[in-house]
PDB file of C-alpha atoms in Angstrom:
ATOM      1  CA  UNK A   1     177.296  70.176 -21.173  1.00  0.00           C
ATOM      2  CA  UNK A   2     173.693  68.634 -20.089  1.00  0.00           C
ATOM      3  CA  UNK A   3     172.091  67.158 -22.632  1.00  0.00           C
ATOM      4  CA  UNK A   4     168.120  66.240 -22.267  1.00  0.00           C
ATOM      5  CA  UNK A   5     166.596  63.413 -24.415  1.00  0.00           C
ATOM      6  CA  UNK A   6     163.209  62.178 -24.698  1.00  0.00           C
ATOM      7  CA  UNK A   7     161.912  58.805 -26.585  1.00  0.00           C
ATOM      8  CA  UNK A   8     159.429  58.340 -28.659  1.00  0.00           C
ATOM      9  CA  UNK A   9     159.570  61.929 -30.121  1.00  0.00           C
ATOM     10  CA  UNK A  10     155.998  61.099 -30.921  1.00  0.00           C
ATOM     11  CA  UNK A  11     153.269  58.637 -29.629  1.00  0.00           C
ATOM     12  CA  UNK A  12     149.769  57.450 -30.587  1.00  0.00           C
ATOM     13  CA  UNK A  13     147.702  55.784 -28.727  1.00  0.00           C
ATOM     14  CA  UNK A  14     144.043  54.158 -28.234  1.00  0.00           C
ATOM     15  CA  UNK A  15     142.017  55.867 -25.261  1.00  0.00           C
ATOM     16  CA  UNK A  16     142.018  53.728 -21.937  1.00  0.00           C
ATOM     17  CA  UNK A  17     146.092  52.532 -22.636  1.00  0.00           C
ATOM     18  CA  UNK A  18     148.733  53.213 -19.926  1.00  0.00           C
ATOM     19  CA  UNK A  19     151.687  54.446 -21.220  1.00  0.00           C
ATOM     20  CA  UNK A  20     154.877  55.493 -20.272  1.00  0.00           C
ATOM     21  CA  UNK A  21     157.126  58.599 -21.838  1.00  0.00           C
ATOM     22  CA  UNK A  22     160.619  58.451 -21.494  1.00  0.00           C
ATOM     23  CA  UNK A  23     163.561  61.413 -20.329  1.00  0.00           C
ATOM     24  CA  UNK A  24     167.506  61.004 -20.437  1.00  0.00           C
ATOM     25  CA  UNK A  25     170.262  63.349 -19.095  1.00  0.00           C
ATOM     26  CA  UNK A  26     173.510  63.098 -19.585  1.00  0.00           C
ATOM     27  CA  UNK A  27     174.770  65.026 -16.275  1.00  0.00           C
ATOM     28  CA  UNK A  28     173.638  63.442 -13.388  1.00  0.00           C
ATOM     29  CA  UNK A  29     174.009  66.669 -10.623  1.00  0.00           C
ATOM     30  CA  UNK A  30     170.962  67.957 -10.966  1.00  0.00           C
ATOM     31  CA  UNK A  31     168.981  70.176  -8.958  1.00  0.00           C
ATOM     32  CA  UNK A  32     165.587  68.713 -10.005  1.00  0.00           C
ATOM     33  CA  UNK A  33     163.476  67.411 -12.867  1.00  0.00           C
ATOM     34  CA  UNK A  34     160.481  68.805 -14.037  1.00  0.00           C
ATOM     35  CA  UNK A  35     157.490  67.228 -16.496  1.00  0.00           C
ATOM     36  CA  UNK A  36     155.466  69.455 -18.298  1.00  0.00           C
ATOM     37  CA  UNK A  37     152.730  69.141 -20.668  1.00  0.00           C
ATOM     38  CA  UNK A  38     152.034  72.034 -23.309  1.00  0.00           C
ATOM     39  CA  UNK A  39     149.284  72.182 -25.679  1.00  0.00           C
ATOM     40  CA  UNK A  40     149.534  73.687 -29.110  1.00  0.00           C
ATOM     41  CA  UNK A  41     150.273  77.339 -29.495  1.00  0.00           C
ATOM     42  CA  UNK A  42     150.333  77.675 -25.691  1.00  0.00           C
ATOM     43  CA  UNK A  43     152.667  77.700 -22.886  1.00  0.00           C
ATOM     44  CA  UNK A  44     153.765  75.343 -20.575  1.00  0.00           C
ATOM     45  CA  UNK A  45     152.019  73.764 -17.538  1.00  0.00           C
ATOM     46  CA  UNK A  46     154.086  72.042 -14.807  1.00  0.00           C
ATOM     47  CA  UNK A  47     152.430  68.180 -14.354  1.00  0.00           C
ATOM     48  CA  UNK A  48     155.149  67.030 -11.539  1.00  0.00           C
ATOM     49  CA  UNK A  49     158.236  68.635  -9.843  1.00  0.00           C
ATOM     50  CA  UNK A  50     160.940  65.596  -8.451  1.00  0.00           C
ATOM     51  CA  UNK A  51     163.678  66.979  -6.239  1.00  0.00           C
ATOM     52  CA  UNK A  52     166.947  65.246  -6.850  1.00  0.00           C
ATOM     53  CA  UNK A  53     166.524  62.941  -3.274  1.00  0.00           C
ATOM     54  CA  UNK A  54     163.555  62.073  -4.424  1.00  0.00           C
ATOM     55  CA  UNK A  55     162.552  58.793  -6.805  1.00  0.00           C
ATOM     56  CA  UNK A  56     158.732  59.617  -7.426  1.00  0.00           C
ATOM     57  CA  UNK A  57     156.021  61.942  -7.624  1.00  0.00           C
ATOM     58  CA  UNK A  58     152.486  61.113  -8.447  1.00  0.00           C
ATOM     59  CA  UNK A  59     149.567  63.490  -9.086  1.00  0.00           C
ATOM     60  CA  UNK A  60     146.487  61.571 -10.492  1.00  0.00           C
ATOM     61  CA  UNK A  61     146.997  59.307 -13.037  1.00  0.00           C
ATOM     62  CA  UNK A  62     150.522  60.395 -13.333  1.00  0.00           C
ATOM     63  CA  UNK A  63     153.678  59.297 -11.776  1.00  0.00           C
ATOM     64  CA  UNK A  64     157.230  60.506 -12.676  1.00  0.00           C
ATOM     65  CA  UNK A  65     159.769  58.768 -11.811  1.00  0.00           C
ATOM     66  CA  UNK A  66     163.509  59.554 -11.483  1.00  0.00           C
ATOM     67  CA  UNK A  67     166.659  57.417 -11.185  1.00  0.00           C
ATOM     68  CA  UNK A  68     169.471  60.095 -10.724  1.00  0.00           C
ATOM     69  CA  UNK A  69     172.411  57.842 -10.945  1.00  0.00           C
ATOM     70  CA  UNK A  70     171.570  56.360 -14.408  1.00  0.00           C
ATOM     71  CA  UNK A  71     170.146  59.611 -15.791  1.00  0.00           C
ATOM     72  CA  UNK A  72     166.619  58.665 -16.378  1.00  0.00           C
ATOM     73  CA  UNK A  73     162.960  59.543 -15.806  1.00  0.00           C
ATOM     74  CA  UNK A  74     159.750  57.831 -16.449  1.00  0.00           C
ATOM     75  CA  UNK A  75     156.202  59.817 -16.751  1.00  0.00           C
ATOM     76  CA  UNK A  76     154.185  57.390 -16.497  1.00  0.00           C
ATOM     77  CA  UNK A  77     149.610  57.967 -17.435  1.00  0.00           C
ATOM     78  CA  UNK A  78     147.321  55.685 -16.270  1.00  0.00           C
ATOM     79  CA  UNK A  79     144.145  55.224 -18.334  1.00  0.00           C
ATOM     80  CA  UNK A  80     144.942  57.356 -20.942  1.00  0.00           C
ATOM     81  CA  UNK A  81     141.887  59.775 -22.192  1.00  0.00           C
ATOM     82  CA  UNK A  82     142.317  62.205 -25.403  1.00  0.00           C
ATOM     83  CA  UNK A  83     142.128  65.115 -23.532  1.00  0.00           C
ATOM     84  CA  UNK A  84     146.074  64.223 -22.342  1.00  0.00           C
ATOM     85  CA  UNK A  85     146.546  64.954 -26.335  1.00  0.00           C
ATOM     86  CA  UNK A  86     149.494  67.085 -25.768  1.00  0.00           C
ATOM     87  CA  UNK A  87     153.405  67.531 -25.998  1.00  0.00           C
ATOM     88  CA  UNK A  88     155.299  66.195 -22.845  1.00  0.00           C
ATOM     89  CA  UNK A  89     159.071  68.103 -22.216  1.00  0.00           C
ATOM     90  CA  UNK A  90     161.076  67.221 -19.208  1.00  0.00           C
ATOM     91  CA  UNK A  91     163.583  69.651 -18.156  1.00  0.00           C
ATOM     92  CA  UNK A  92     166.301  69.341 -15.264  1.00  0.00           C
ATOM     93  CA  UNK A  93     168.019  72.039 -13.571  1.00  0.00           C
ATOM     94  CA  UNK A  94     171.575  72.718 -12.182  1.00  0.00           C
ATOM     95  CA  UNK A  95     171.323  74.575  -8.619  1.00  0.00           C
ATOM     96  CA  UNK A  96     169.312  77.199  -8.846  1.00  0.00           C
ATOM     97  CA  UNK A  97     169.250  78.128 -12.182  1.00  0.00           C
ATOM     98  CA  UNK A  98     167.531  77.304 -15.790  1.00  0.00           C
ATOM     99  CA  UNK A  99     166.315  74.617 -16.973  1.00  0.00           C
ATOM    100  CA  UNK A 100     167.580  72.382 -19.853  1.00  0.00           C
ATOM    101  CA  UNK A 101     164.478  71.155 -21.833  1.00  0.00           C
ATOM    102  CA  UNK A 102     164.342  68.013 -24.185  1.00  0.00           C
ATOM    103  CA  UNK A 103     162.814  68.015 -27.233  1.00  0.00           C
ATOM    104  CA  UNK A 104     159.226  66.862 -26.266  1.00  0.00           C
ATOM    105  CA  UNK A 105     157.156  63.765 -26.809  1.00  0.00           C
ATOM    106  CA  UNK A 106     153.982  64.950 -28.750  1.00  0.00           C
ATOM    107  CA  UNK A 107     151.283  62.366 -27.870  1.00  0.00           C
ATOM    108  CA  UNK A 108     147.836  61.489 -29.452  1.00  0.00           C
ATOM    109  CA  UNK A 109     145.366  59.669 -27.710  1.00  0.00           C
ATOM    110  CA  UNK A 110     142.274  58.788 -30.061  1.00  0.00           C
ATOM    111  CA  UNK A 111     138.919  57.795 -28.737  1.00  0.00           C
TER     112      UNK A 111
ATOM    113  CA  UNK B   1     144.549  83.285  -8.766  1.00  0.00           C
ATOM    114  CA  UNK B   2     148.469  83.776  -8.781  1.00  0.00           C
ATOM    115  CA  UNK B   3     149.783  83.344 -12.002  1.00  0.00           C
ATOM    116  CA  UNK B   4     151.881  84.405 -14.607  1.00  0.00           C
ATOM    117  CA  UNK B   5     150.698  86.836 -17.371  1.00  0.00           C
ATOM    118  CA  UNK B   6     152.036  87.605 -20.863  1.00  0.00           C
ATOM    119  CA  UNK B   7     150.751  90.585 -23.324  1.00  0.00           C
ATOM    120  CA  UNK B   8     150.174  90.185 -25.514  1.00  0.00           C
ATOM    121  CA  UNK B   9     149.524  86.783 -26.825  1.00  0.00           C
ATOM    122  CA  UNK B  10     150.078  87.315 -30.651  1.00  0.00           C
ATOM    123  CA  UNK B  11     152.249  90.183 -31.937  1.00  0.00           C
ATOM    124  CA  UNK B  12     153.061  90.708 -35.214  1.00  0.00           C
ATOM    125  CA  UNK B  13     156.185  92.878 -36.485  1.00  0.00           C
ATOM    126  CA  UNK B  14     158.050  94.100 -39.226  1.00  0.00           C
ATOM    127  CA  UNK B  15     161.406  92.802 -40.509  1.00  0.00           C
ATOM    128  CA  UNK B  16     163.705  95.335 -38.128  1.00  0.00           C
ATOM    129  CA  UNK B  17     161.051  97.456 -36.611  1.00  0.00           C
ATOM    130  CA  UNK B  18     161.645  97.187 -32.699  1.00  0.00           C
ATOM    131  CA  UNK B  19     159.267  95.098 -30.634  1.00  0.00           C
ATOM    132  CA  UNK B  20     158.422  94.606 -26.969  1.00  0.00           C
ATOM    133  CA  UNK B  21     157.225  92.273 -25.583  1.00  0.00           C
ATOM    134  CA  UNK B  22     155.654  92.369 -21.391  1.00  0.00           C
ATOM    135  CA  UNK B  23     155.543  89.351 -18.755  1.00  0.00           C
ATOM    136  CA  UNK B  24     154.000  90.579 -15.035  1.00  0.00           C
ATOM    137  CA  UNK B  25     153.528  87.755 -12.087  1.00  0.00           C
ATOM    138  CA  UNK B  26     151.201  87.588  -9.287  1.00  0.00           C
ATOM    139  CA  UNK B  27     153.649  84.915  -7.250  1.00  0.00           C
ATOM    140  CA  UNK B  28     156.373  87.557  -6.131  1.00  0.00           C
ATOM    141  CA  UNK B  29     158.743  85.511  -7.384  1.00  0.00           C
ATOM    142  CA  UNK B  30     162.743  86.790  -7.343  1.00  0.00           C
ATOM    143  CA  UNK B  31     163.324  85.115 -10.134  1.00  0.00           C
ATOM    144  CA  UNK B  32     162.171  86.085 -13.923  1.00  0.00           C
ATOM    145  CA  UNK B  33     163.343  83.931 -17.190  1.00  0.00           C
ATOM    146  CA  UNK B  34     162.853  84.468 -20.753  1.00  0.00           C
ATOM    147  CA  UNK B  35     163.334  81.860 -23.564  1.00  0.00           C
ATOM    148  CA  UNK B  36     162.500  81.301 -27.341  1.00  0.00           C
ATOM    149  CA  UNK B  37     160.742  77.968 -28.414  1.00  0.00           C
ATOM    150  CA  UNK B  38     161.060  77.697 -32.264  1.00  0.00           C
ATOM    151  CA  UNK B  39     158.475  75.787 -34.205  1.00  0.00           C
ATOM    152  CA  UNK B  40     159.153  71.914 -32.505  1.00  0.00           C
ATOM    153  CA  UNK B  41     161.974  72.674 -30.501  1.00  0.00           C
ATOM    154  CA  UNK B  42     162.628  73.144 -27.057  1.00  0.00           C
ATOM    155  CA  UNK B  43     162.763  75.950 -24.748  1.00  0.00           C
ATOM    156  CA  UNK B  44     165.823  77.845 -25.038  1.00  0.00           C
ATOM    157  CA  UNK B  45     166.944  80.045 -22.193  1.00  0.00           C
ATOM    158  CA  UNK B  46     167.787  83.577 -23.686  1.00  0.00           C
ATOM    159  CA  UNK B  47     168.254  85.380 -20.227  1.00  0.00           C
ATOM    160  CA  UNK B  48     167.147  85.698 -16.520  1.00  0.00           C
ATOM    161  CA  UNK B  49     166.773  88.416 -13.243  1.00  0.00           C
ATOM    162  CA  UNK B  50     167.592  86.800  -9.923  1.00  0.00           C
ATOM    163  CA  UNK B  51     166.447  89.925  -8.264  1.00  0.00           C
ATOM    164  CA  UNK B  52     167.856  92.928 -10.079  1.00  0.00           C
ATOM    165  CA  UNK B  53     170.792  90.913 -11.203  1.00  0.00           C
ATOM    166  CA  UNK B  54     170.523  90.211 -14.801  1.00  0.00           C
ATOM    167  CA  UNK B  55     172.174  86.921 -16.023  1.00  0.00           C
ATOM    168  CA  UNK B  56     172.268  86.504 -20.132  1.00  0.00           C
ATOM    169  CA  UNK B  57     173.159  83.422 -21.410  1.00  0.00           C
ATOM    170  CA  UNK B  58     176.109  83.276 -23.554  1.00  0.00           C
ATOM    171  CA  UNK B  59     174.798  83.056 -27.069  1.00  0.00           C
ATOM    172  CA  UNK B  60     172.051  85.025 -26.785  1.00  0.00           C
ATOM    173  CA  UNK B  61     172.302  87.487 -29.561  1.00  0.00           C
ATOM    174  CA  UNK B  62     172.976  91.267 -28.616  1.00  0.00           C
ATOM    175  CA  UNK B  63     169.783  91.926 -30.692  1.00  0.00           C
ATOM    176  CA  UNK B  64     167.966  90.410 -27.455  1.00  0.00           C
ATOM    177  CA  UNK B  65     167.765  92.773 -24.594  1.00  0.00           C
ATOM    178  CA  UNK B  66     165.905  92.884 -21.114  1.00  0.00           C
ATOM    179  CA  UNK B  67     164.615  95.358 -18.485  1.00  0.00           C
ATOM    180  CA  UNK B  68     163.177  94.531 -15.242  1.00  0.00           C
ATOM    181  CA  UNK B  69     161.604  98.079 -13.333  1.00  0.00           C
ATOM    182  CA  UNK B  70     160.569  96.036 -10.297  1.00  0.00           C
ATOM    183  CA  UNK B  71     159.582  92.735  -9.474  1.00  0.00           C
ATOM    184  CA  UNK B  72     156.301  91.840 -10.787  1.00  0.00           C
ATOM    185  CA  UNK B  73     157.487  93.088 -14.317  1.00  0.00           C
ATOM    186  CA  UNK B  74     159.947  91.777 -16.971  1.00  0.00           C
ATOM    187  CA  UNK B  75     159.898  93.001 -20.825  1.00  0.00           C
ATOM    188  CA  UNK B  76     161.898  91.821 -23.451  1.00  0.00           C
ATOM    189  CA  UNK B  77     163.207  93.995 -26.275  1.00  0.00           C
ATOM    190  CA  UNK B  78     163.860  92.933 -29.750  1.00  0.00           C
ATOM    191  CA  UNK B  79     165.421  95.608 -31.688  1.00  0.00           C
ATOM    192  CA  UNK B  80     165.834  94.869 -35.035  1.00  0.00           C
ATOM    193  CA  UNK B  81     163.804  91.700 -35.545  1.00  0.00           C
ATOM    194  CA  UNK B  82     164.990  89.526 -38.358  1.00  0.00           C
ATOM    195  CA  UNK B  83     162.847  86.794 -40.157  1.00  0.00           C
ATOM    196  CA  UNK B  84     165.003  84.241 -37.656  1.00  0.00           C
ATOM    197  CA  UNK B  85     163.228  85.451 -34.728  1.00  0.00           C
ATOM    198  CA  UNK B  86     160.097  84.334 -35.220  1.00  0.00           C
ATOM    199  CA  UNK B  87     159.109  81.911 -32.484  1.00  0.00           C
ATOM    200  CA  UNK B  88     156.775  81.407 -29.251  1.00  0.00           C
ATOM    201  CA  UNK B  89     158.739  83.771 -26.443  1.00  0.00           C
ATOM    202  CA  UNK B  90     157.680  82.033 -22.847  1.00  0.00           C
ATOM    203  CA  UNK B  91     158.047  83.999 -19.305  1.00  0.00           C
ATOM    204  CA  UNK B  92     158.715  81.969 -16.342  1.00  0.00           C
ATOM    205  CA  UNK B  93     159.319  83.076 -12.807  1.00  0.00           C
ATOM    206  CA  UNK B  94     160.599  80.928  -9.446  1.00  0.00           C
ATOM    207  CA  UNK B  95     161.621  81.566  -6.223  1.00  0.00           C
ATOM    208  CA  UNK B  96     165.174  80.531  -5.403  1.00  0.00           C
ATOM    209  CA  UNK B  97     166.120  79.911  -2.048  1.00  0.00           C
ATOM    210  CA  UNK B  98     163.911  76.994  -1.408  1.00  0.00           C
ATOM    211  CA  UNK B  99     164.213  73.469  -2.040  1.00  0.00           C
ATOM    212  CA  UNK B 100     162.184  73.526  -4.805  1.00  0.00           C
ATOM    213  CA  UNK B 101     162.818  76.117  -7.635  1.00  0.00           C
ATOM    214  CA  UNK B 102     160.276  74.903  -9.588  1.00  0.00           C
ATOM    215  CA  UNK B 103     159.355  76.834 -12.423  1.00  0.00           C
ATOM    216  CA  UNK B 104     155.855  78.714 -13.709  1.00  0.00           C
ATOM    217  CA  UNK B 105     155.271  79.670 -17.023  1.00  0.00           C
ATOM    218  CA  UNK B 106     153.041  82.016 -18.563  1.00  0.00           C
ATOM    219  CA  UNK B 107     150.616  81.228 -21.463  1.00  0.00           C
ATOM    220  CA  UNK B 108     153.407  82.618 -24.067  1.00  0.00           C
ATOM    221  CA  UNK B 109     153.638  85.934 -27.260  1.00  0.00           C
ATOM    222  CA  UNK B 110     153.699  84.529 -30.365  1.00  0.00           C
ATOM    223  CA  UNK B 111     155.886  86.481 -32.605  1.00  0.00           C
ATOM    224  CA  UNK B 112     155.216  86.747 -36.325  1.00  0.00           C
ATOM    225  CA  UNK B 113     158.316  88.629 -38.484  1.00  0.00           C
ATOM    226  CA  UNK B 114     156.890  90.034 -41.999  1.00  0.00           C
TER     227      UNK B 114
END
C-alpha cells in the first residue's frame, strides 16, 4: 500500500529565504507526482506535474524534483515572498488512476 | 476560462437530512473524482467516473453515493449525514489516455453537520 510523507509538517520562514519542502513514497511505480499548493478553506491548485521519466520540472521560482528509485521529491522556492503562505501536498499516482496525497507542509513566510 | 466549478461553496445540513452536493467542468475531461479532506488531513479519494464507469473505493461508506448524467456534471449524495462527515468535499477531473493525467481541482463545498 503507497504511503505519501512529507517533512517538516510545518515551516516558517523570513521573506527572501530559499527553501526546500520535502515528499516520500514508499512504492516506487508510479505514474507521476504532483505538487500542489492550497490556501485555507480553498481547494487545490496544481504548482508542477513530473512524469515518472522525468527528474525535474520548474515553473518560476519553483522546481520539483523527483528521484523515482529512492522514493523522493524536492519542491524547491526560490526567494521566498509571503504571498507563497500556503499548505504544500504532493500526491503520486498509480497508472491512471487517483492520487495518494501526503499530509501537507503548511508554510509561513513573514515579511 | 476552462475550469472546474463547485456549488455551492458552503452548505450547511442537518444531522441525517440528505444533502447534495454539484461539481460541472469546462475541460471535457473523461474523468471525474470526488474526495473528503478533514480538518488537516489529506485528500481522501471517496470515488471516481472514468466515463460512465463508476469506480468506488473500497471503504467508502455506503452513506456516500454518486451520479454522473453526462460529462460535464458529477453530484455527490450524502444521505443521512452524520456529525463525522463534516469536511471540505473537492471535485477533480483529468483526462486519461495521455501521458499526463494530471489532475484539476475545483475551489471545494464546505460541509457543516448541525
Amino acid at each position: 500500500k503507497q504511503e505519501v510523507t512529507q517533512i517538516p509538517a510545518a515551516l516558517s520562514v523570513p521573506e527572501g529565504e530559499n527553501l526546500v519542502l520535502n515528499c516520500s513514497f514508499t512504492d516506487s511505480a508510479i505514474y507521476n507526482l504532483q505538487w500542489f499548493r492550497q490556501d485555507p478553506g480553498k481547494g487545490l491548485t496544481s504548482l508542477l506535474l513530473i512524469q515518472s521519466s522525468q527528474r525535474e520540472q520548474t515553473s518560476g521560482r519553483l522546481n520539483a524534483s523527483l528521484d523515482k528509485s529512492s522514493g523522493r521529491s524536492t519542491l524547491y522556492i526560490a526567494a521566498s515572498q509571503p504571498g507563497d503562505s500556503a499548505t504544500y501536498l504532493c500526491a503520486v499516482s498509480h497508472n491512471t488512476d487517483k492520487l495518494i496525497f501526503g499530509t501537507g507542509t503548511r508554510l509561513q513566510v513573514f515579511p | 476560462d476552462a475550469m472546474v466549478i463547485q456549488n455551492p461553496r458552503y452548505q450547511v445540513t442537518q444531522f441525517g437530512k440528505p444533502v447534495t452536493l454539484s461539481c460541472s467542468q469546462t475541460l471535457n475531461h473523461n474523468v471525474m473524482y470526488w474526495y473528503q479532506q478533514k480538518s488537516s488531513q489529506a485528500p481522501k479519494l471517496l470515488f471516481h467516473y472514468y466515463d460512465k464507469d463508476f469506480n468506488n473505493e473500497a471503504d467508502t461508506p455506503d452513506n456516500f453515493q454518486s451520479r454522473r448524467p453526462n460529462t460535464s456534471f458529477c453530484f455527490l449524495d450524502i444521505r443521512s449525514p452524520g456529525l463525522g462527515d463534516a469536511a471540505m468535499y473537492l471535485c477533480a477531473t483529468s483526462r486519461a489516455g495521455t501521458s499526463l493525467n494530471e489532475q484539476f481541482f475545483g475551489p471545494g463545498t464546505r460541509l457543516t453537520v448541525l
